[in-house]
Coordinates of C-alpha atoms in Angstrom, one line a residue:
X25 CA 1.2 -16.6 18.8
X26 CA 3.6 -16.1 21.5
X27 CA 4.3 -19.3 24.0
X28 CA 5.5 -18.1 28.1
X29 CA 7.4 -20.6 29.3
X30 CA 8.4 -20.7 33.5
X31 CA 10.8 -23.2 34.6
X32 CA 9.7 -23.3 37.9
X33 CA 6.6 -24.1 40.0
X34 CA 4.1 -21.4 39.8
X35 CA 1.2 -20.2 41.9
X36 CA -1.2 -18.7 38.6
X37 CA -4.5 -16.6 39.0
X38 CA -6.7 -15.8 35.8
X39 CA -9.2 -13.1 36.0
X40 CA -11.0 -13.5 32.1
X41 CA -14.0 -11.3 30.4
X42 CA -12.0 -8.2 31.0
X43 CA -9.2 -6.9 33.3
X44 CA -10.2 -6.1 36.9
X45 CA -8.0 -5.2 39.5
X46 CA -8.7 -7.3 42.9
X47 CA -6.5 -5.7 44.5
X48 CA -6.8 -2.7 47.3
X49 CA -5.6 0.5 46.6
X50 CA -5.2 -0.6 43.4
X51 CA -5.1 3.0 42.1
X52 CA -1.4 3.4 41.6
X53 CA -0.7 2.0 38.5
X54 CA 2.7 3.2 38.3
X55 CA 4.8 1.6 35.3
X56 CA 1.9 0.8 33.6
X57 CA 2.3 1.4 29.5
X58 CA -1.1 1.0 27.3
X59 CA -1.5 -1.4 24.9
X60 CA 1.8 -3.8 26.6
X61 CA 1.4 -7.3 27.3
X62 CA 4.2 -8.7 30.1
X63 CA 5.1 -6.6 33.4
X64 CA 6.9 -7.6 36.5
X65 CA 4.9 -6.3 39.5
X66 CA 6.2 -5.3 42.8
X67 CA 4.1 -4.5 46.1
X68 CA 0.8 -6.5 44.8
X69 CA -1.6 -7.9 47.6
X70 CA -1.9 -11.6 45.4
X71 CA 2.0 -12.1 47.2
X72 CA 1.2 -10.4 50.6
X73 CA -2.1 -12.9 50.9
X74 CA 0.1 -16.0 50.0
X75 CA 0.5 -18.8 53.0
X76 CA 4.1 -18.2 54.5
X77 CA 6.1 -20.9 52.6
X78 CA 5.8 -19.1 49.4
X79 CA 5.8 -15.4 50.8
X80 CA 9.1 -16.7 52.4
X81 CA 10.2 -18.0 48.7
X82 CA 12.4 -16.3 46.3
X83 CA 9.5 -15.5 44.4
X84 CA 8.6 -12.7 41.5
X85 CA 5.1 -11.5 40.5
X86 CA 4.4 -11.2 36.9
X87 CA 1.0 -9.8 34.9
X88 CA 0.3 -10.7 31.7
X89 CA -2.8 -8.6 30.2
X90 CA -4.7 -9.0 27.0
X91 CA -8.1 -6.9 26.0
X92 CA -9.8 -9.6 27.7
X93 CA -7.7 -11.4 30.1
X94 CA -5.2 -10.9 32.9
X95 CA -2.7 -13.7 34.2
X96 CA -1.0 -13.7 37.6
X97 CA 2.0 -15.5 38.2
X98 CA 4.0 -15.8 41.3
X99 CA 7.0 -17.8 40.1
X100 CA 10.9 -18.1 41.2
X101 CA 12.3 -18.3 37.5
X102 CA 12.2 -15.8 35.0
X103 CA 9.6 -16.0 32.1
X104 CA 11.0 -17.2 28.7
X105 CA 9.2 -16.2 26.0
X106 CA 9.5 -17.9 21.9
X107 CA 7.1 -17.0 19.0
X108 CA 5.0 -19.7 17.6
X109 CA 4.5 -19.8 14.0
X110 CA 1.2 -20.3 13.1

């Protein structure tokens, strides 16, 4: 198991059953490596549609994507990330 860990407060958005992109123009995928879990995303529409107090925060947008899920974070720290023993 792996635990992310942000240190800061987060705006999160879960899309489950299977990844979907809700985004427009969502074609360029640029970056994208099969089969990885974390990416840091630049240009996405989730931090363009934000209310101006966090568009106007020192914010970064990071995807996390399983074979079933994918997790948006808008978040000012950087992720940590430990391995849980099982």
């Amino acid at each position: 198991m792996l635990r992310v860990v942000f240190s800061q407060t987060c705006i999160v958005r879960l899309l489950d059953e299977f990844y979907l992109s809700t985004e427009d123009g969502a074609g360029d995928k640029v970056g994208l490596i099969p089969n990885h879990f974390a990416y840091r995303v630049e240009g996405a529409r989730l931090r363009q549609d934000e209310s101006l107090v966090w568009k106007t925060s020192n914010l970064d947008h990071y995807q996390f994507v399983t074979g079933s899920t994918c997790l948006d974070v808008l978040c000012g720290g950087t992720p940590k990330f430990m391995v849980v023993p099982r």
